[in-house]
XYZ file of C-alpha atoms in Angstrom:
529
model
C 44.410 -19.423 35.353
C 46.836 -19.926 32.384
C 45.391 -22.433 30.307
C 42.538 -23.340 31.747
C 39.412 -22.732 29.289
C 35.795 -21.218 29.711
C 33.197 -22.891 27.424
C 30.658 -19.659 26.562
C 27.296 -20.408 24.582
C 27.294 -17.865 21.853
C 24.506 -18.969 20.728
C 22.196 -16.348 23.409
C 24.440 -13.445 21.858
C 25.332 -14.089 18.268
C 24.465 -16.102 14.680
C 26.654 -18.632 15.078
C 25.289 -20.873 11.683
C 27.038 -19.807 8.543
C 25.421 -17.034 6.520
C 23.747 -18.856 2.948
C 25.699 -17.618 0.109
C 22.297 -16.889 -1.117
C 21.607 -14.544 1.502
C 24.755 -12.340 0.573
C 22.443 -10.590 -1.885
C 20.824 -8.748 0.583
C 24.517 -6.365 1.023
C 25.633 -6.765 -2.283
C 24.055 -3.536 -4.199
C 25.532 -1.591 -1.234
C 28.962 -3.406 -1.858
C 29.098 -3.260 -5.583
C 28.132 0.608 -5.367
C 30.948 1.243 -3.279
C 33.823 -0.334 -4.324
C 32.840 0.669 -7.806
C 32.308 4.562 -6.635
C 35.836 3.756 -4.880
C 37.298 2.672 -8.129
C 35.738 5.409 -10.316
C 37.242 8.000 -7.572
C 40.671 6.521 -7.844
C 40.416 6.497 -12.063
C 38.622 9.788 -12.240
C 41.391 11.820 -14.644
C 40.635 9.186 -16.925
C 37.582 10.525 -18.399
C 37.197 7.885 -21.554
C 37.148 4.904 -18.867
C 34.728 6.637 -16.178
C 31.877 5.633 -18.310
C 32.956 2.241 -18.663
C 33.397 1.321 -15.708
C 30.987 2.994 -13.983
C 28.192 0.943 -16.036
C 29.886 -2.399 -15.744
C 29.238 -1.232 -11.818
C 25.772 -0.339 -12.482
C 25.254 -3.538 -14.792
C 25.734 -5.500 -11.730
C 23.727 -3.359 -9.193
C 20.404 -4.191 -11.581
C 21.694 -8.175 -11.279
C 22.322 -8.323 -7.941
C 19.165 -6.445 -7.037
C 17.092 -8.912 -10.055
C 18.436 -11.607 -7.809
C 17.529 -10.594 -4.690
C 14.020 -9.953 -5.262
C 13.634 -13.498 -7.055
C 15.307 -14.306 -3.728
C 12.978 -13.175 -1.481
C 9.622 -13.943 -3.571
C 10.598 -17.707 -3.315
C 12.127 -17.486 0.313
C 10.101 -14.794 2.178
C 11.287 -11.414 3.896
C 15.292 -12.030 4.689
C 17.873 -10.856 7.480
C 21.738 -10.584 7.614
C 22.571 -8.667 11.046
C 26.291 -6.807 10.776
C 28.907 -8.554 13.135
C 26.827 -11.828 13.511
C 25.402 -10.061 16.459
C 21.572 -11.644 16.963
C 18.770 -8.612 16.787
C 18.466 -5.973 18.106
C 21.660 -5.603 19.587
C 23.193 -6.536 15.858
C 22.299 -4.138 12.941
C 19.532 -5.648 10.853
C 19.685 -6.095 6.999
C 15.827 -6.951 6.813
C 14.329 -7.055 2.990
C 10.947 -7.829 1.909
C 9.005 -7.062 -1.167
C 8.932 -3.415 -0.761
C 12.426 -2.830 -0.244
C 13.579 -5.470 -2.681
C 11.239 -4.130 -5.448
C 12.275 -0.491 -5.232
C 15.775 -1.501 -4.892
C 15.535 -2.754 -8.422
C 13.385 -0.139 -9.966
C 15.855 2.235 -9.110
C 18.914 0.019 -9.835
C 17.272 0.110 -13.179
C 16.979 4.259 -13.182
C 20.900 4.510 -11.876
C 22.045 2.397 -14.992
C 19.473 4.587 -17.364
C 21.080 7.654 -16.294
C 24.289 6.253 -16.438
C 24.054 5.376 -19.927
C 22.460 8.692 -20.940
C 25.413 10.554 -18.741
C 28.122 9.363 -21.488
C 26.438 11.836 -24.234
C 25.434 14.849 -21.792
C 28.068 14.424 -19.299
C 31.568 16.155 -20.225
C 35.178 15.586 -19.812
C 34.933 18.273 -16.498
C 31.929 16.420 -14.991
C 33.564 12.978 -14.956
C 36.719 14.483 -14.112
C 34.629 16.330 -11.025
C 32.501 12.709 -10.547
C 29.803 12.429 -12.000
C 29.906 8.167 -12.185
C 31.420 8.231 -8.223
C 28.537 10.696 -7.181
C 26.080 8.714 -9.097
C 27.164 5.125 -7.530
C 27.904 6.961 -3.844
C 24.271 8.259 -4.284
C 23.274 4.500 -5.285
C 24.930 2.995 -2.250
C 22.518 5.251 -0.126
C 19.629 4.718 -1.734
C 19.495 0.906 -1.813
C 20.959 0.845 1.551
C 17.696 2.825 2.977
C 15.609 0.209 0.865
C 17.130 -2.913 2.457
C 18.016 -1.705 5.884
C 16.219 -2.893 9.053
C 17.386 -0.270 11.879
C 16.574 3.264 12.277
C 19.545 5.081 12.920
C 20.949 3.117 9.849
C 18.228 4.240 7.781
C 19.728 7.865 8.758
C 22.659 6.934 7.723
C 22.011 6.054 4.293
C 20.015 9.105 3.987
C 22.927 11.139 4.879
C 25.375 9.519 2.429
C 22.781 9.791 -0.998
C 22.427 13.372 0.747
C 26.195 13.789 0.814
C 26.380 12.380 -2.828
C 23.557 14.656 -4.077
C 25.229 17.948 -2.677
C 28.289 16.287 -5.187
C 26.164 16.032 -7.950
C 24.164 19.003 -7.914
C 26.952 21.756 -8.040
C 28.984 19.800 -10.955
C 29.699 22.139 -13.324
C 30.162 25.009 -10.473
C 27.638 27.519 -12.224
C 25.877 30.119 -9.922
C 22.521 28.740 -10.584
C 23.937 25.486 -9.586
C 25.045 27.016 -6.089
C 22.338 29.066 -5.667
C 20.215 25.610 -6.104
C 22.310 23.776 -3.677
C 21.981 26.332 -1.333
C 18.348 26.004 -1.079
C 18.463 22.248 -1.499
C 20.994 21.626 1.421
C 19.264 23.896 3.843
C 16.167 22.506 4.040
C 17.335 19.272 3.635
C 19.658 19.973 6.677
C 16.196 20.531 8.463
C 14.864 17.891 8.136
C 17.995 15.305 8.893
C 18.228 17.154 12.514
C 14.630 16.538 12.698
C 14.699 12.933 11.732
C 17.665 12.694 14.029
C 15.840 14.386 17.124
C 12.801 11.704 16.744
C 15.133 8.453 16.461
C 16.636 9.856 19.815
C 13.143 10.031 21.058
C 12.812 6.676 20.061
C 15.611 5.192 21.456
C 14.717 6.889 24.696
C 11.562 5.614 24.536
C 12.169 1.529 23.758
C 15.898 1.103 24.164
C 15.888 -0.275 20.216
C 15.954 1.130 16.900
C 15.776 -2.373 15.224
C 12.696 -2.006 13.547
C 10.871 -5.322 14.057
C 11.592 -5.146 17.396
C 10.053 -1.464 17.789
C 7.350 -2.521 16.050
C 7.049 -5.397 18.604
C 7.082 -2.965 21.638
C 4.566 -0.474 20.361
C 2.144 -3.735 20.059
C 2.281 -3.979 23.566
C 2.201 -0.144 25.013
C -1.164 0.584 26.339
C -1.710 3.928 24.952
C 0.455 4.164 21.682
C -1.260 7.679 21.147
C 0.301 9.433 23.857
C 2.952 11.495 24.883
C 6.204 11.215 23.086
C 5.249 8.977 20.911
C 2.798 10.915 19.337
C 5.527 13.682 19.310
C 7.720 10.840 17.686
C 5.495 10.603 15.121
C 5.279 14.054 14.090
C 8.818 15.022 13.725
C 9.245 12.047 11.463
C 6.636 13.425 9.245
C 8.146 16.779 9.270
C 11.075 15.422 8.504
C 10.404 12.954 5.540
C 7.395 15.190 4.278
C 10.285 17.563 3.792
C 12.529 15.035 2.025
C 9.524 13.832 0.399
C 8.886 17.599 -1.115
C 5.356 17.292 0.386
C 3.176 20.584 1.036
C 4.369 23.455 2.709
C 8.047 21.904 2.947
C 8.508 21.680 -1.252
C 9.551 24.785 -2.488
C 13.562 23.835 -2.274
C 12.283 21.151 -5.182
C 11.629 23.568 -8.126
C 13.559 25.678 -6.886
C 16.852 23.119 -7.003
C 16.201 20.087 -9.674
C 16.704 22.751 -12.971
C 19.962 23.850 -12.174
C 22.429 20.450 -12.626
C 22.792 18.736 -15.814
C 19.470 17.593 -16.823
C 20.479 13.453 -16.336
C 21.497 14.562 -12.844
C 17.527 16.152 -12.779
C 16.459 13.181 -14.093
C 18.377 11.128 -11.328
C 16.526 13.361 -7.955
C 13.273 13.164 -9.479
C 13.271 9.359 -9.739
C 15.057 8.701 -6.829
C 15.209 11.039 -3.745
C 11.701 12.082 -3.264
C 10.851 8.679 -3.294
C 13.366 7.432 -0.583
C 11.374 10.019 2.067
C 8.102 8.338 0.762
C 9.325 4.913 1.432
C 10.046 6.003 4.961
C 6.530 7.583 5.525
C 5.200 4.344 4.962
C 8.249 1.862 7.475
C 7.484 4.490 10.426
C 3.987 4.842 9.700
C 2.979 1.495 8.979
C 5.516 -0.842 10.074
C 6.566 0.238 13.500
C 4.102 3.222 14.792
C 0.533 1.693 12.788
C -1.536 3.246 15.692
C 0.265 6.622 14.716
C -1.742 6.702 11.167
C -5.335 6.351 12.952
C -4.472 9.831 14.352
C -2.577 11.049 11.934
C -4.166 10.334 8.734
C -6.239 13.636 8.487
C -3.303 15.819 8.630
C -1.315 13.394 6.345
C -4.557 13.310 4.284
C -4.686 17.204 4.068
C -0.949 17.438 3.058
C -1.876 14.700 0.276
C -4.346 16.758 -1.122
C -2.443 20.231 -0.916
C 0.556 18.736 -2.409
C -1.399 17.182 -5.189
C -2.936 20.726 -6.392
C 0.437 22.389 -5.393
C 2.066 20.290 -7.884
C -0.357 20.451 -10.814
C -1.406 23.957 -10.833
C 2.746 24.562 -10.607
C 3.392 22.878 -13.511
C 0.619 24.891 -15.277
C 1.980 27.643 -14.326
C 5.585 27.080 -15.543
C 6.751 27.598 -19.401
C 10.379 26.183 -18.033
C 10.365 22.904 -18.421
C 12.424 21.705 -16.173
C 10.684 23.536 -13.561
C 7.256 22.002 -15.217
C 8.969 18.673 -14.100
C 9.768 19.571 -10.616
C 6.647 20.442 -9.681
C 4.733 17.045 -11.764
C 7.071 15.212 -8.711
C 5.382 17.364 -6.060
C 1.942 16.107 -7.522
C 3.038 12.455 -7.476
C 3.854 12.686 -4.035
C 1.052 13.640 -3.229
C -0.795 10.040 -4.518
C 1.166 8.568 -2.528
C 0.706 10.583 0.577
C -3.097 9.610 -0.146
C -2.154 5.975 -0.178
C -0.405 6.711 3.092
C -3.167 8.666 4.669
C -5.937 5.909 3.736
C -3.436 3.313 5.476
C -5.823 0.180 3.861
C -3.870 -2.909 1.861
C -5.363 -1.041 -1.474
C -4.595 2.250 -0.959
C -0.793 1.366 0.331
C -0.397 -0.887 -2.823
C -1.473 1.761 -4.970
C 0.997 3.946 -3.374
C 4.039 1.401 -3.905
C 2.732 1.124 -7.480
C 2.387 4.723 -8.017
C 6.306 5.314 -6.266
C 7.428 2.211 -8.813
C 5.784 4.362 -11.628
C 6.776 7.892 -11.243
C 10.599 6.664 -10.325
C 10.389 5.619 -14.009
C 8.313 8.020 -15.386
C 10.116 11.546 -13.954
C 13.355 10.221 -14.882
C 12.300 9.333 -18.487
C 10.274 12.603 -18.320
C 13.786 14.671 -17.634
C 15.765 12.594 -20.144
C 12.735 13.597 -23.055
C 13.793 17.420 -21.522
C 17.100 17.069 -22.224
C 16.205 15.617 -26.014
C 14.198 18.704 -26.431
C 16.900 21.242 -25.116
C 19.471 19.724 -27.515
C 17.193 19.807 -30.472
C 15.580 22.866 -29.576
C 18.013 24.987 -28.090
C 16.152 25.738 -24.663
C 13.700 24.235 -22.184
C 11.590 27.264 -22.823
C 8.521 26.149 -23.472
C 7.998 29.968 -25.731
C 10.971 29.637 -27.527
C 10.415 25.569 -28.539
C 8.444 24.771 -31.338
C 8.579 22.170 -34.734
C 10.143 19.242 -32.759
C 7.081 16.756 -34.346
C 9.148 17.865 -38.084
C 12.415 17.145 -36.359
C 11.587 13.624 -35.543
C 7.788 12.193 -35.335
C 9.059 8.903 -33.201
C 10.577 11.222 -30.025
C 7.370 13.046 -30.505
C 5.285 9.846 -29.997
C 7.759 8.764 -27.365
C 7.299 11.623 -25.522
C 3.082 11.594 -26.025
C 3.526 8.271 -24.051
C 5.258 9.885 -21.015
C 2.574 12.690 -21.022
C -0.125 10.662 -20.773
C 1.667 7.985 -18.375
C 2.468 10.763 -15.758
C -0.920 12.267 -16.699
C -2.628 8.905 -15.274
C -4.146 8.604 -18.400
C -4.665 4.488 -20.319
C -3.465 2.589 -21.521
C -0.188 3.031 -19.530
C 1.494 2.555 -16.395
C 0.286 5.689 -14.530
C -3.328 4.568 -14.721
C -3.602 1.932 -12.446
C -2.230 2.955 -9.267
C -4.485 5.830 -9.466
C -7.134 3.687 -10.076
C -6.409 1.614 -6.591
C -5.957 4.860 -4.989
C -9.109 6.872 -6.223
C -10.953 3.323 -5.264
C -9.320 3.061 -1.644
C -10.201 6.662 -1.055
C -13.886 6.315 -1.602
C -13.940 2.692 -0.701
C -13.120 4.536 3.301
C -15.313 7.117 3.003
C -12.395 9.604 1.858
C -14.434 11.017 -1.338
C -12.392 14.496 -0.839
C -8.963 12.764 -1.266
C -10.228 10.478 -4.326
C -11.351 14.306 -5.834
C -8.773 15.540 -5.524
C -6.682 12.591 -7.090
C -8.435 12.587 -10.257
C -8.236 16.906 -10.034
C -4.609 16.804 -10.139
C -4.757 14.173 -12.968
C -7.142 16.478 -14.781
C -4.604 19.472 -14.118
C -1.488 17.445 -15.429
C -3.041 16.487 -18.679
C -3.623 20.021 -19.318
C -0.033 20.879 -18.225
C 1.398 18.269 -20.160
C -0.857 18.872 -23.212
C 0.315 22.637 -23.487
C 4.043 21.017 -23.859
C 3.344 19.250 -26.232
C 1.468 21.945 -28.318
C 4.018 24.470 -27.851
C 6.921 22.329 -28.491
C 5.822 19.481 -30.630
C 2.692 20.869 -32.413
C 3.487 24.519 -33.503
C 5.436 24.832 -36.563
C 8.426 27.099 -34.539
C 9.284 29.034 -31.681
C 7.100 32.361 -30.483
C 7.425 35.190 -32.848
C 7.968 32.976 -35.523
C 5.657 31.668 -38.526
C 3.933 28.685 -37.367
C 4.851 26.239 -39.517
C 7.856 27.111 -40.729
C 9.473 24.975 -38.100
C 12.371 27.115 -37.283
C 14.191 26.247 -34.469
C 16.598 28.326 -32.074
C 20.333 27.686 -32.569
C 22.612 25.968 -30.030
C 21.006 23.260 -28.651
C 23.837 20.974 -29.703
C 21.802 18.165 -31.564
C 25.272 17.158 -32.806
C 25.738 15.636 -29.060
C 23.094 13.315 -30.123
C 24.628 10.869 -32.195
C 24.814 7.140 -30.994
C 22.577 5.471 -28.993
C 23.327 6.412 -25.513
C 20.716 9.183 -25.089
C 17.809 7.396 -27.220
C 18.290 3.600 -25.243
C 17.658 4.618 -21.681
C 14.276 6.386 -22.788
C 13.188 3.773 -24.834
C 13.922 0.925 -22.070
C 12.075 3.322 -19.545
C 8.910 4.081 -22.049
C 8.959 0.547 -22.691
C 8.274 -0.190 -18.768
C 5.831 2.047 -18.656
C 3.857 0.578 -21.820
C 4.666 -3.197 -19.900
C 3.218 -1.863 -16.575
C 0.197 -0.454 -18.227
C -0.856 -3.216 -20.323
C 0.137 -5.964 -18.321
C -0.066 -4.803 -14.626
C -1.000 -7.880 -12.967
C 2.634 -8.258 -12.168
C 3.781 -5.328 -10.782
C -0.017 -5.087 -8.878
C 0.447 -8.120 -7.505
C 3.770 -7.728 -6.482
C 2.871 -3.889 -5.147
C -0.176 -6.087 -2.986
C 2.758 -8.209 -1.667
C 4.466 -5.217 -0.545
C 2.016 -3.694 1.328
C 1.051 -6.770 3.179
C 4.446 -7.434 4.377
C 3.980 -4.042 6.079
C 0.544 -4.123 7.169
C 0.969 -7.252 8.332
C 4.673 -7.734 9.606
C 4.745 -11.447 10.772
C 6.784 -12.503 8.432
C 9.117 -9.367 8.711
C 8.925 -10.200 12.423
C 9.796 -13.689 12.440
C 12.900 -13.440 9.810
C 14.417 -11.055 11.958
C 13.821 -12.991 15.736
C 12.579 -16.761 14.479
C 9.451 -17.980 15.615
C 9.335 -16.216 18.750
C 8.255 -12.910 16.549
């Protein structure tokens, strides 16, 4: 009747308390990247305030994420569900540790590279977006990180996907296109892949909110069989391939040298990483019983993918294509981690991601440095950089022998937890083959720096008359915006190396918050989880 009222108790359906403004942290790097990617879009003919703006943006993505993460180490894990709807009909914002510290480690990258992108990024590439691309590809990113759903994990992938394909033909060169070509293809792969298995999963518990997945597979019986172990292969297909993991890699070297080298520097910090961080929700968070079956193959891949990568990069004398395959190695530590499944070995591998996301993209900025010095990233036509300036040559010592593994610095200690896990569970193969790849990057790493650093000039010149080729554009170099980001970055990596209790500790954190989800649980469903 007209007028007459029904009283209904929301409470069964929805959050009907008010959300704490503290908790507003958990959506705000996805909010500040977009409205300030909507905002460089709208300004992008102006090409002297793209830069501006787009690091006052960036500026507060590395607060907001700072805060969050000082949020949830004094709070525990967190949950905002979209549309106050209660889980898992609602879609989950769940963050713990894990997802709060990479969001910040690579909150820290984006503004890096957007500093170093005002000195190597021209009037056409701002004009073409580099700063929206760069935030777009930001909102994705941290999005994946802090999301507690599936299919909305998908979704982020797709849009830093969309926001790569953006970044990696600016400039509109035919290596560029011929790069994206291979990049999107494969890529395309492996998001119908990840897309068939979170069908299968749906099918299969009537949920993609993750805690309460992981709730359901608790309770199945036999965990191992059927579609679920089908489940559980596609998604490693499909992230391995994201991931750049053994046999699925070869769109990586074949891609990251053709954009401008920040936008390099960008992927190999960043992308790779995101399909890593996956491996290790589906693996250990919601299908654990998965890994007991699993972890041979995921151990073999580990081990092919580290000796992939290192004997690559020996094998290269284009630097940039060096690089790409040094991130093909690092994934495959943490693929070990994965594959070993213990609290060690998956702390090791959070610690090794938080390390090469700052290591590769410092690595690619030092590349750039050398090209505009030099002239080229061939390695045979580099030479007498040490006489051009002894401090970038002592910078860039430090990065070899972080990404090397080597002490005192940053690289060293998850590869410590990680050769210990492996023989600490009987794995003695996948420890090997660890310290192999180490052994195979310091010798990599060590002819860079004697052709380009140590030689007095270029091949077929005198050595030691420290000749160098002409056009690199040093002149580009003036100011500090190409010199700050490195130094910030090396400086990390020196931190992280001689103080590591911090980031150990707070890599420890993150893997028991996935090995052992009650917290997780319980933020997103109360006590009843």
């Amino acid at each position: 009747m007209a007028g007459s009222s029904v009283s209904v108790d929301l409470t069964q359906a929805m959050v009907t308390a008010p959300v704490a403004a503290a908790d507003w942290l958990i959506v705000a790097p996805s909010l500040i990247t977009m409205l300030g990617g909507s905002l460089c879009l709208m300004l992008r003919k102006n090409t002297q305030l793209q830069p501006k703006l787009g690091i006052v943006f960036l500026v507060l993505l590395v607060l907001s994420s700072a805060g969050l993460l000082v949020h949830v180490l004094n709070h525990g894990v967190i949950t905002m569900v979209m549309g106050g709807w209660l889980p898992p009909f609602g879609i989950a914002f769940t963050v713990d540790p894990l997802g709060a510290t990479l969001t910040l480690v690579g909150s820290i990258v984006a503004l890096c590279a957007g500093i170093y992108g005002v000195v190597t990024v021209d009037g056409t590439g701002r004009r073409y977006g580099f700063y929206p691309f760069l935030l777009l590809l930001m909102t994705g990113v941290c999005g994946a990180f802090l999301t507690g759903d599936v299919f909305n994990l998908y979704v982020w992938f797709e849009v830093l996907l969309i926001s790569s394909y953006g970044m990696l033909i600016l400039g509109n060169d035919r290596i560029q296109l011929d790069g994206a070509v291979k990049y999107g293809v494969l890529n395309l792969v492996g998001t119908n892949l990840f897309l068939i298995a979170t069908g299968l999963l749906y099918g299969i518990f009537g949920t993609l909110n993750m805690a309460d997945i992981a709730m359901k597979v608790s309770e199945l019986g036999n965990p191992a069989s059927g579609t679920i172990a089908t489940v559980a292969a596609l998604y490693f297909l499909a992230f391995a391939m994201k991931a750049a993991a053994f046999p699925v890699n070869f769109w990586l070297p074949a891609s990251y040298h053709t954009p401008n080298i920040v936008i390099s520097a960008v992927f190999a910090g960043l992308l790779t990483k995101v399909g890593v961080y996956a491996l290790i929700r589906i693996f250990v968070l919601i299908l654990p019983e998965s890994l007991d079956y699993m972890a041979d193959v995921i151990g073999l891949v580990a081990i092919l993918t580290l000796l992939t990568g290192a004997l690559g990069a020996l094998a290269q004398s284009e630097l940039r294509r060096l690089l790409g395959y040094l991130v093909i190695a690092g994934i495959g530590s943490m693929l070990a981690g994965v594959a070993i499944g213990s609290n060690l070995a998956i702390s090791g591998a959070i610690f090794y991601a938080v390390h090469s996301i700052i290591v590769m993209t410092a690595l690619y900025m030092a590349a750039g440095v050398m090209f505009y010095m030099g002239g080229s990233y061939d390695l045979r036509r580099l030479g007498g950089l040490y006489q051009r300036s002894a401090g970038f040559a002592g910078l860039f010592l430090v990065l070899a022998f972080a990404v090397s593994g080597l002490p005192p610095f940053s690289g060293f200690w998850p590869k410590v937890m990680l050769v210990e896990a492996a023989f600490g569970d009987g794995r003695a193969w996948l420890g090997a083959a660890i310290l192999v790849s180490g052994f195979l990057t310091t010798l990599a790493m060590g002819r860079v720096w004697i052709y380009a650093f140590w030689r007095g000039g270029p091949e077929g010149t005198p050595d030691g008359t420290g000749v160098a080729v002409s056009g690199g554009g040093a002149a580009q170099l003036g100011g500090a915006a190409p010199w700050l980001p490195m130094f910030v970055l090396t400086a990390l990596i020196v931190y992280f190396g001689l103080q590591p209790e911090w980031m150990m500790n707070l890599s420890i954190e993150g893997a028991g918050g996935v090995l052992e989800p009650r917290g997780y649980l319980q933020s997103v469903f109360g006590e009843q989880g």
